[in-house]
Amino acid sequence: MGRLPSRRYASEDLHIRGVLGGGVAQASRDQWSSSFGFFAAAVGSAVGLGNMWRFSYLTAEKGGAAFVALYLVFTLVIGIPVLLAELTLGRGAQKGPIGALAHFGGERWKALGALFVVTGFLILSYYSVIAGWTLRYALESLTVGIPRDAAAHFGSVSEGADAFLFHALFMAITMVIVGGGVSRGIERVSVVAMPLLFVLVCALALYGATLENSAGGYRYYLNADFANALSLDVLVAAAGQAFFSLSLGMGAMMTFASYLPREAHLTRESWVIASADFGVAFLAGLMVFPIIFALGLQGAVGESTLGALFVALPGAFAEMGGTGRFVGLLFFVALVVGALTSALSLFEVVVSAAIDELGWSRPKAVLIMGVLVTLLGAGAAWNIAVLDLMDQVANNLFLLAGGLALAVFTGWVMDEPIAEARAGLGSSRGLGIWRFLLRWVVPPVLIFVLWHSVPATLENLWMFFAG
Ligand code: TRP
């Protein structure tokens, strides 16, 4: 993290650009107060339940290291180009997805931006339910301790009124922070939360290494079994995870970049954000698998449903007595912190769209949209199968299709994407490759992945509703 010099962004700059940009509205737009502030918020968006909960259960389910390797390849070849595209569009237009797409592509692209906002709505509504579980587990570790029979406990708190209550509580916290605005709410929380999260994850990974019998966990995590990994199902999951983990495909990074001043160095930001995101996911694996294997609970990993993390790990912690309780507390606090900073970005997409497009005030947007997201989450809170379905639909359809649309838009439709990406302090190194990837690599790969994920996801939807 030390590689980024934290310059303060000049607020006069905002004002001048606002005037030149032709409007009072522009001049009063909020902005990150320093480059570290943006970095912390963007990494905060990327690093979340995706890195810890989703990454671990997918790695367990899809065959360990081979899945991790595929996910890394997708991050490099598809994730980083699309991330840079989002940053370029957002900073250039100084608008969230609806305004940015209209700015660079004309009015008819607004519909795509609107679809992004809907996706954000959908993701946040179930994301917050899982975040609610983590909040509950953290509070329980602090107070009464999580019961030894972790499976039964998870069964009783993961669905129903309890789950809804903690989901609503988590949304309330998110609403308070986003209500504070970009620099005074999101940024102020992120600059504290991100370093804290990083320290916690490192400490827990080191702790895992001190446990006896943790070797099996490393072997499981780091031994690639490519024979199993090259199925289409694994490919789709790895691509979806690359997008989800980097918060791509629905304009979240675009929205955050819209609060950047002209001078921000976008190519560097995209590399640093992606490295931090992958780094934390990798570290999360180094903490999860050794701890579980050290206590001989690999069976719970093998079951690998999306709740495994909430069963295997608390079970392991409960076995360890007092130390376990403390380690468990740190672990669930890390999850809550990660989930919270990610939820901020999802919610900011929805809120800023209501402010920019509907002309609402921030408090009004936060209140109305927050209540709607909370209500929409009721389905996921009541039934874990609904949550799973929403996650599949959001990732395997919406984010992948959104990423495809963004690559085509930036690579083929927009004028001079390279000049726009380079503006400010950017360099042009690698930007030719970037556009080449956006034009010729990202679209075919995503079409291939969608070709398989669309029918599979629709089939799951159908099976759910047909019983
Ligand atoms: N990236 C976050 C995580 O890994 C989740 C997230 C935040 C997200 N904003 C997003 C996912 C936008 C997709 C789109 O937990």
Coordinates of C-alpha atoms and ligand atoms in Angstrom, one line a residue:
M1 CA 0.0 0.0 0.0
G2 CA 2.9 2.3 0.7
R3 CA 3.6 2.5 -3.0
L4 CA 0.8 5.1 -3.5
P5 CA 1.9 8.5 -2.5
S6 CA -1.1 10.1 -0.7
R7 CA -1.4 13.5 -2.2
R8 CA -4.2 15.7 -1.2
Y9 CA -6.5 16.5 -4.1
A10 CA -6.8 20.2 -4.6
S11 CA -10.4 21.3 -4.0
E12 CA -9.9 24.4 -6.2
D13 CA -9.3 22.0 -9.1
L14 CA -12.8 20.7 -8.6
H15 CA -14.2 24.2 -8.6
I16 CA -12.4 25.2 -11.8
R17 CA -13.4 22.1 -13.6
G18 CA -16.9 22.6 -12.4
V19 CA -17.0 26.0 -14.0
L20 CA -15.4 24.9 -17.2
G21 CA -17.6 21.9 -17.2
G22 CA -20.5 24.3 -17.4
G23 CA -22.6 24.0 -14.3
V24 CA -23.1 24.8 -10.7
A25 CA -24.2 21.2 -10.2
Q26 CA -20.7 20.0 -11.2
A27 CA -19.0 22.5 -8.9
S28 CA -20.8 21.2 -5.9
R29 CA -20.1 17.5 -6.6
D30 CA -18.4 15.7 -3.8
Q31 CA -14.8 14.5 -4.4
W32 CA -12.3 12.2 -2.7
S33 CA -10.1 14.4 -0.5
S34 CA -6.8 12.4 -1.2
S35 CA -5.5 9.8 -3.5
F36 CA -5.3 7.4 -0.6
G37 CA -9.0 8.1 0.2
F38 CA -10.0 6.9 -3.3
F39 CA -7.6 3.9 -3.1
A40 CA -9.0 2.9 0.3
A41 CA -12.6 3.2 -0.9
A42 CA -12.0 1.3 -4.1
V43 CA -10.1 -1.5 -2.4
G44 CA -12.8 -1.4 0.2
S45 CA -15.3 -2.0 -2.5
A46 CA -13.3 -4.8 -4.1
V47 CA -12.3 -6.6 -0.9
G48 CA -15.3 -8.1 0.9
L49 CA -17.4 -11.2 1.3
G50 CA -16.3 -12.1 -2.2
N51 CA -12.7 -12.5 -1.1
M52 CA -13.4 -14.4 2.1
W53 CA -16.7 -16.1 2.0
R54 CA -17.3 -16.6 -1.7
F55 CA -13.7 -17.2 -2.7
S56 CA -13.3 -19.9 0.0
Y57 CA -16.5 -21.8 -0.7
L58 CA -15.9 -21.7 -4.5
T59 CA -12.3 -22.8 -4.1
A60 CA -13.5 -25.7 -1.9
E61 CA -16.3 -26.6 -4.3
K62 CA -14.4 -26.2 -7.6
G63 CA -11.2 -28.0 -6.8
G64 CA -8.7 -25.9 -4.9
A65 CA -5.6 -24.3 -6.5
A66 CA -6.7 -24.9 -10.1
F67 CA -9.7 -22.8 -9.5
V68 CA -7.5 -20.1 -7.9
A69 CA -5.2 -20.2 -10.9
L70 CA -8.1 -19.8 -13.4
Y71 CA -9.5 -17.0 -11.3
L72 CA -6.2 -15.2 -11.4
V73 CA -6.0 -15.6 -15.2
F74 CA -9.5 -14.1 -15.5
T75 CA -8.5 -11.2 -13.2
L76 CA -5.5 -10.4 -15.4
V77 CA -7.0 -10.8 -18.8
I78 CA -10.5 -9.6 -18.3
G79 CA -10.8 -8.0 -14.9
I80 CA -8.1 -5.4 -15.1
P81 CA -9.1 -4.2 -18.6
V82 CA -12.7 -3.8 -17.6
L83 CA -11.7 -2.1 -14.3
L84 CA -9.6 0.4 -16.3
A85 CA -12.6 0.9 -18.6
E86 CA -14.9 1.7 -15.7
L87 CA -12.4 4.1 -14.1
T88 CA -11.9 5.8 -17.4
L89 CA -15.6 6.3 -18.1
G90 CA -16.4 7.4 -14.6
R91 CA -13.6 9.9 -14.2
G92 CA -14.1 11.3 -17.7
A93 CA -17.8 11.9 -17.3
Q94 CA -17.8 12.8 -13.6
K95 CA -21.0 10.8 -13.4
G96 CA -22.3 7.4 -12.3
P97 CA -23.1 4.8 -14.9
I98 CA -26.3 6.3 -16.4
G99 CA -24.7 9.7 -16.9
A100 CA -21.3 8.3 -17.9
L101 CA -22.7 6.1 -20.6
A102 CA -24.9 8.9 -22.0
H103 CA -21.9 11.3 -21.9
F104 CA -19.7 9.0 -24.0
G105 CA -22.3 7.2 -26.1
G106 CA -25.4 9.3 -26.3
E107 CA -28.8 9.0 -24.8
R108 CA -29.6 5.5 -25.9
W109 CA -26.9 4.1 -23.7
K110 CA -28.7 5.3 -20.7
A111 CA -30.7 2.1 -20.6
L112 CA -27.5 0.1 -19.9
G113 CA -26.6 2.4 -17.1
A114 CA -30.1 1.9 -15.6
L115 CA -29.7 -1.9 -15.8
F116 CA -26.4 -1.5 -13.8
V117 CA -28.3 0.4 -11.1
V118 CA -30.8 -2.4 -10.9
T119 CA -28.0 -4.9 -10.6
G120 CA -26.6 -3.0 -7.7
F121 CA -29.9 -3.1 -6.1
L122 CA -30.2 -6.8 -6.5
I123 CA -26.7 -7.6 -5.3
L124 CA -26.9 -5.4 -2.3
S125 CA -30.2 -6.9 -1.2
Y126 CA -28.8 -10.4 -0.7
Y127 CA -25.2 -9.3 0.0
S128 CA -26.5 -7.6 3.1
V129 CA -28.2 -10.7 4.3
I130 CA -24.9 -12.6 4.3
A131 CA -23.3 -9.5 5.9
G132 CA -26.0 -9.7 8.5
W133 CA -24.9 -13.3 9.4
T134 CA -21.3 -12.0 9.8
L135 CA -22.6 -9.2 12.1
R136 CA -24.4 -11.6 14.2
Y137 CA -21.5 -14.1 14.5
A138 CA -19.2 -11.2 15.4
L139 CA -21.6 -10.0 18.2
E140 CA -22.1 -13.5 19.4
S141 CA -18.3 -14.2 19.6
L142 CA -18.0 -11.1 21.6
T143 CA -20.8 -11.9 24.0
V144 CA -22.1 -15.4 24.5
G145 CA -19.8 -17.3 22.2
I146 CA -21.0 -19.3 19.2
P147 CA -22.5 -22.7 20.1
R148 CA -20.4 -25.8 19.6
D149 CA -23.0 -27.3 17.2
A150 CA -22.2 -24.7 14.5
A151 CA -24.2 -26.5 11.9
A152 CA -27.4 -26.4 13.9
H153 CA -26.7 -22.8 14.9
F154 CA -26.2 -21.7 11.3
G155 CA -29.4 -23.5 10.3
S156 CA -31.4 -21.6 12.9
V157 CA -30.0 -18.1 12.3
S158 CA -29.4 -18.1 8.6
E159 CA -33.0 -17.9 7.6
G160 CA -36.2 -16.3 8.8
A161 CA -36.9 -13.3 11.1
D162 CA -33.4 -13.5 12.7
A163 CA -31.7 -13.2 9.4
F164 CA -33.9 -10.4 8.3
L165 CA -33.3 -8.5 11.5
F166 CA -29.5 -8.5 11.1
H167 CA -29.8 -7.8 7.4
A168 CA -31.9 -4.7 8.4
L169 CA -29.3 -3.7 11.0
F170 CA -26.5 -4.0 8.5
M171 CA -28.4 -1.9 6.0
A172 CA -29.1 0.7 8.6
I173 CA -25.3 1.1 9.2
T174 CA -24.7 1.3 5.5
M175 CA -27.3 4.0 5.1
V176 CA -25.8 6.1 7.9
I177 CA -22.4 6.0 6.3
V178 CA -23.5 6.6 2.7
G179 CA -25.8 9.3 4.0
G180 CA -22.7 11.1 5.2
G181 CA -21.6 11.6 1.6
V182 CA -18.5 10.5 -0.4
S183 CA -15.6 12.2 1.3
R184 CA -17.1 12.6 4.8
G185 CA -18.9 9.2 4.9
I186 CA -17.5 6.6 2.6
E187 CA -13.9 7.9 2.5
R188 CA -13.6 8.5 6.2
V189 CA -14.7 5.0 7.1
S190 CA -12.6 3.3 4.3
V191 CA -9.3 4.9 5.3
V192 CA -9.6 3.3 8.7
A193 CA -11.4 0.1 7.8
M194 CA -9.1 -1.1 5.0
P195 CA -5.8 -1.0 6.9
L196 CA -7.6 -2.7 9.8
L197 CA -8.9 -5.4 7.6
F198 CA -5.5 -6.0 6.1
V199 CA -3.9 -6.3 9.5
L200 CA -6.6 -8.8 10.7
V201 CA -6.3 -11.0 7.7
C202 CA -2.5 -11.1 7.9
A203 CA -2.7 -11.9 11.6
L204 CA -5.2 -14.7 11.0
A205 CA -3.2 -16.2 8.2
L206 CA -0.1 -16.2 10.4
Y207 CA -2.1 -17.8 13.2
G208 CA -3.2 -20.6 10.8
A209 CA 0.5 -21.3 10.2
T210 CA 1.2 -21.9 13.9
L211 CA -1.4 -24.6 14.2
E212 CA -0.4 -28.3 14.3
N213 CA -1.8 -30.3 11.5
S214 CA -2.5 -27.3 9.3
A215 CA -0.3 -28.8 6.5
G216 CA -3.3 -30.6 5.0
G217 CA -5.0 -27.3 4.5
Y218 CA -2.1 -25.9 2.6
R219 CA -1.9 -29.0 0.5
Y220 CA -5.5 -28.9 -0.2
Y221 CA -5.4 -25.2 -1.1
L222 CA -2.2 -25.0 -3.1
N223 CA -2.2 -28.3 -5.0
A224 CA -3.6 -27.8 -8.4
D225 CA -5.7 -30.5 -9.9
F226 CA -6.2 -29.2 -13.4
A227 CA -7.8 -32.4 -14.6
N228 CA -10.8 -31.5 -12.6
A229 CA -10.6 -27.8 -13.0
L230 CA -11.1 -27.5 -16.7
S231 CA -14.8 -28.1 -16.7
L232 CA -17.1 -25.4 -18.0
D233 CA -18.8 -25.1 -14.7
V234 CA -15.5 -24.1 -13.1
L235 CA -14.6 -21.7 -15.9
V236 CA -17.9 -19.9 -15.5
A237 CA -17.5 -19.7 -11.7
A238 CA -13.9 -18.4 -12.1
A239 CA -15.0 -15.7 -14.5
G240 CA -18.0 -14.7 -12.4
Q241 CA -15.8 -14.5 -9.3
A242 CA -13.2 -12.3 -11.1
F243 CA -16.0 -9.8 -11.8
F244 CA -17.7 -10.1 -8.4
S245 CA -14.5 -9.7 -6.5
L246 CA -13.3 -6.6 -8.4
S247 CA -16.8 -5.1 -8.1
L248 CA -17.1 -5.0 -11.9
G249 CA -19.8 -5.1 -14.4
M250 CA -22.4 -2.8 -12.9
G251 CA -20.7 0.6 -12.6
A252 CA -19.6 0.5 -8.9
M253 CA -16.0 1.4 -9.8
M254 CA -17.3 3.8 -12.4
T255 CA -19.3 5.6 -9.7
F256 CA -16.3 5.8 -7.4
A257 CA -14.1 7.1 -10.2
S258 CA -16.6 9.8 -10.9
Y259 CA -15.5 11.5 -7.7
L260 CA -11.8 11.5 -8.9
P261 CA -10.1 14.6 -10.1
R262 CA -8.5 14.8 -13.5
E263 CA -5.0 14.2 -12.3
A264 CA -5.6 10.6 -11.0
H265 CA -3.4 8.0 -12.5
L266 CA -5.8 5.4 -13.7
T267 CA -3.5 2.7 -15.1
R268 CA -1.6 2.5 -11.8
E269 CA -4.8 2.6 -9.8
S270 CA -6.3 -0.4 -11.6
W271 CA -3.2 -2.5 -11.1
V272 CA -2.9 -1.6 -7.5
I273 CA -6.6 -2.3 -6.8
A274 CA -6.5 -5.6 -8.6
S275 CA -3.4 -6.7 -6.8
A276 CA -4.8 -5.8 -3.4
D277 CA -8.0 -7.6 -4.2
F278 CA -6.3 -10.8 -5.3
G279 CA -3.8 -10.6 -2.5
V280 CA -6.5 -10.5 0.2
A281 CA -8.4 -13.3 -1.4
F282 CA -5.2 -15.4 -1.5
L283 CA -4.5 -14.6 2.1
A284 CA -8.1 -15.5 3.1
G285 CA -7.4 -18.9 1.7
L286 CA -4.3 -19.1 3.7
M287 CA -6.3 -18.5 6.9
V288 CA -9.4 -20.5 6.2
F289 CA -8.0 -23.8 5.0
P290 CA -5.2 -24.4 7.5
I291 CA -7.6 -23.6 10.4
I292 CA -10.2 -26.0 9.2
F293 CA -7.8 -28.8 8.4
A294 CA -5.9 -28.4 11.7
L295 CA -9.1 -29.4 13.5
G296 CA -9.9 -32.2 11.1
L297 CA -13.1 -30.5 9.8
Q298 CA -12.3 -30.9 6.1
G299 CA -15.6 -32.8 5.8
A300 CA -17.4 -29.5 6.3
V301 CA -15.3 -28.0 3.5
G302 CA -16.1 -30.9 1.2
E303 CA -19.8 -30.3 1.7
S304 CA -19.0 -26.9 0.3
T305 CA -22.4 -25.3 0.3
L306 CA -22.4 -21.6 0.5
G307 CA -22.8 -21.8 4.3
A308 CA -19.7 -23.9 4.8
L309 CA -17.6 -21.0 6.1
F310 CA -20.3 -20.3 8.7
V311 CA -20.3 -23.8 9.9
A312 CA -16.7 -25.2 9.5
L313 CA -14.9 -22.2 10.9
P314 CA -17.1 -21.4 13.9
G315 CA -17.0 -25.2 14.6
A316 CA -13.2 -25.1 14.6
F317 CA -13.1 -22.0 16.8
A318 CA -15.5 -23.6 19.3
E319 CA -13.2 -26.6 19.6
M320 CA -10.3 -24.3 20.5
G321 CA -11.8 -22.9 23.6
G322 CA -10.9 -19.4 24.8
T323 CA -8.3 -18.7 22.1
G324 CA -10.8 -19.9 19.5
R325 CA -13.3 -17.5 20.7
F326 CA -10.9 -14.6 20.4
V327 CA -9.7 -15.7 17.0
G328 CA -13.3 -16.2 15.9
L329 CA -14.1 -12.7 17.0
L330 CA -11.2 -11.3 14.9
F331 CA -12.3 -13.4 12.0
F332 CA -15.9 -12.2 12.0
V333 CA -14.9 -8.6 12.6
A334 CA -12.8 -8.9 9.5
L335 CA -15.8 -10.2 7.5
V336 CA -18.0 -7.4 8.8
V337 CA -15.5 -4.7 7.9
G338 CA -15.0 -6.2 4.4
A339 CA -18.7 -6.5 3.8
L340 CA -19.4 -3.0 5.0
T341 CA -17.0 -1.2 2.8
S342 CA -18.2 -3.3 -0.2
A343 CA -21.9 -2.5 0.6
L344 CA -21.0 1.2 0.6
S345 CA -20.0 1.0 -3.0
L346 CA -23.1 -1.0 -4.1
F347 CA -25.3 1.4 -2.3
E348 CA -23.5 4.5 -3.6
V349 CA -24.3 3.4 -7.1
V350 CA -28.0 3.3 -6.3
V351 CA -28.0 6.5 -4.3
S352 CA -26.0 8.6 -6.7
A353 CA -28.2 7.5 -9.6
A354 CA -31.3 8.8 -7.6
I355 CA -29.4 12.0 -6.9
D356 CA -28.2 12.6 -10.5
E357 CA -31.1 11.3 -12.4
L358 CA -34.1 11.9 -10.2
G359 CA -32.8 15.1 -8.6
W360 CA -33.3 13.8 -5.1
S361 CA -31.4 15.0 -2.1
R362 CA -28.9 12.6 -0.6
P363 CA -30.9 12.0 2.6
K364 CA -34.0 11.3 0.6
A365 CA -32.2 8.9 -1.8
V366 CA -30.6 7.1 1.1
L367 CA -33.8 6.7 3.0
I368 CA -36.0 5.6 0.2
M369 CA -33.5 3.3 -1.6
G370 CA -32.3 1.9 1.7
V371 CA -35.8 0.8 2.7
L372 CA -36.4 -0.7 -0.7
V373 CA -33.2 -2.7 -0.6
T374 CA -34.0 -3.9 2.9
L375 CA -37.4 -5.1 1.8
L376 CA -36.1 -6.7 -1.4
G377 CA -33.7 -8.7 0.8
A378 CA -36.5 -10.3 2.6
G379 CA -36.7 -13.1 0.1
A380 CA -33.0 -14.0 0.5
A381 CA -33.3 -13.7 4.3
W382 CA -36.3 -16.1 4.4
N383 CA -34.8 -18.8 2.2
I384 CA -31.2 -19.5 1.5
A385 CA -32.1 -21.1 -1.8
V386 CA -33.4 -17.7 -2.9
L387 CA -30.2 -16.1 -1.9
D388 CA -28.2 -18.7 -3.8
L389 CA -30.3 -18.1 -6.9
M390 CA -30.0 -14.3 -6.7
D391 CA -26.2 -14.7 -6.4
Q392 CA -26.1 -16.9 -9.5
V393 CA -28.4 -14.6 -11.5
A394 CA -26.5 -11.5 -10.5
N395 CA -23.0 -13.0 -11.2
N396 CA -23.4 -15.4 -14.0
L397 CA -25.8 -13.3 -16.0
F398 CA -25.8 -9.6 -15.0
L399 CA -22.2 -9.0 -14.1
L400 CA -20.8 -11.0 -17.0
A401 CA -23.2 -9.4 -19.5
G402 CA -22.5 -6.0 -18.0
G403 CA -18.8 -6.6 -18.4
L404 CA -19.3 -7.6 -22.0
A405 CA -21.3 -4.5 -22.7
L406 CA -18.6 -2.3 -21.0
A407 CA -15.8 -3.9 -23.0
V408 CA -17.7 -3.4 -26.3
F409 CA -18.7 0.1 -25.4
T410 CA -15.2 1.2 -24.4
G411 CA -13.4 -0.8 -27.1
W412 CA -15.6 -0.1 -30.0
V413 CA -18.2 2.6 -29.4
M414 CA -16.4 5.3 -27.4
D415 CA -14.1 7.8 -29.2
E416 CA -10.5 7.9 -28.1
P417 CA -10.7 5.7 -25.0
I418 CA -6.9 5.8 -24.8
A419 CA -6.6 9.5 -24.6
E420 CA -9.3 9.6 -22.0
A421 CA -7.6 6.9 -19.9
R422 CA -4.3 8.7 -20.2
A423 CA -5.6 12.1 -19.2
G424 CA -4.1 13.6 -16.1
L425 CA -1.0 12.0 -14.8
G426 CA -1.6 8.7 -16.6
S427 CA 1.0 7.1 -18.9
S428 CA 0.2 5.5 -22.2
R429 CA 2.3 2.4 -21.5
G430 CA 0.2 -0.6 -22.1
L431 CA -2.9 1.3 -23.3
G432 CA -2.7 -0.1 -26.8
I433 CA -2.7 -3.6 -25.3
W434 CA -5.6 -2.5 -23.1
R435 CA -7.8 -1.5 -26.1
F436 CA -6.7 -4.7 -27.9
L437 CA -7.9 -6.8 -25.0
L438 CA -11.2 -4.8 -24.7
R439 CA -11.8 -5.3 -28.5
W440 CA -10.6 -8.8 -29.2
V441 CA -10.2 -10.8 -26.1
V442 CA -12.7 -9.8 -23.4
P443 CA -15.8 -10.0 -25.7
P444 CA -15.2 -13.5 -27.2
V445 CA -14.2 -14.9 -23.8
L446 CA -17.3 -13.5 -22.1
I447 CA -19.5 -14.6 -24.9
F448 CA -18.1 -18.1 -24.5
V449 CA -18.7 -18.0 -20.8
L450 CA -22.2 -16.6 -21.1
W451 CA -23.0 -19.2 -23.7
H452 CA -22.7 -21.7 -21.0
S453 CA -23.8 -19.7 -18.0
V454 CA -27.0 -18.4 -19.4
P455 CA -28.7 -21.7 -20.0
A456 CA -27.4 -23.2 -16.8
T457 CA -28.7 -20.2 -14.8
L458 CA -32.0 -20.1 -16.5
E459 CA -32.4 -23.8 -15.8
N460 CA -31.7 -23.3 -12.1
L461 CA -34.3 -20.5 -12.1
W462 CA -36.8 -22.7 -13.8
M463 CA -36.2 -25.6 -11.4
F464 CA -36.6 -23.2 -8.5
F465 CA -40.0 -21.9 -9.7
A466 CA -41.3 -25.2 -11.1
G467 CA -40.4 -26.8 -7.8
Ligands
TRP1 N1 -16.4 -6.9 -4.6 C1 -17.1 -7.1 -3.4 C2 -16.7 -8.4 -2.7 O1 -15.8 -9.0 -3.1 C3 -18.6 -7.1 -3.6 C4 -19.1 -5.9 -4.4 C5 -19.0 -4.6 -4.0 C6 -19.5 -6.0 -5.7 N2 -19.5 -3.9 -5.1 C7 -19.8 -4.6 -6.1 C8 -19.7 -7.0 -6.6 C9 -20.2 -4.4 -7.4 C10 -20.2 -6.7 -7.9 C11 -20.4 -5.4 -8.3 O2 -17.3 -8.8 -1.7

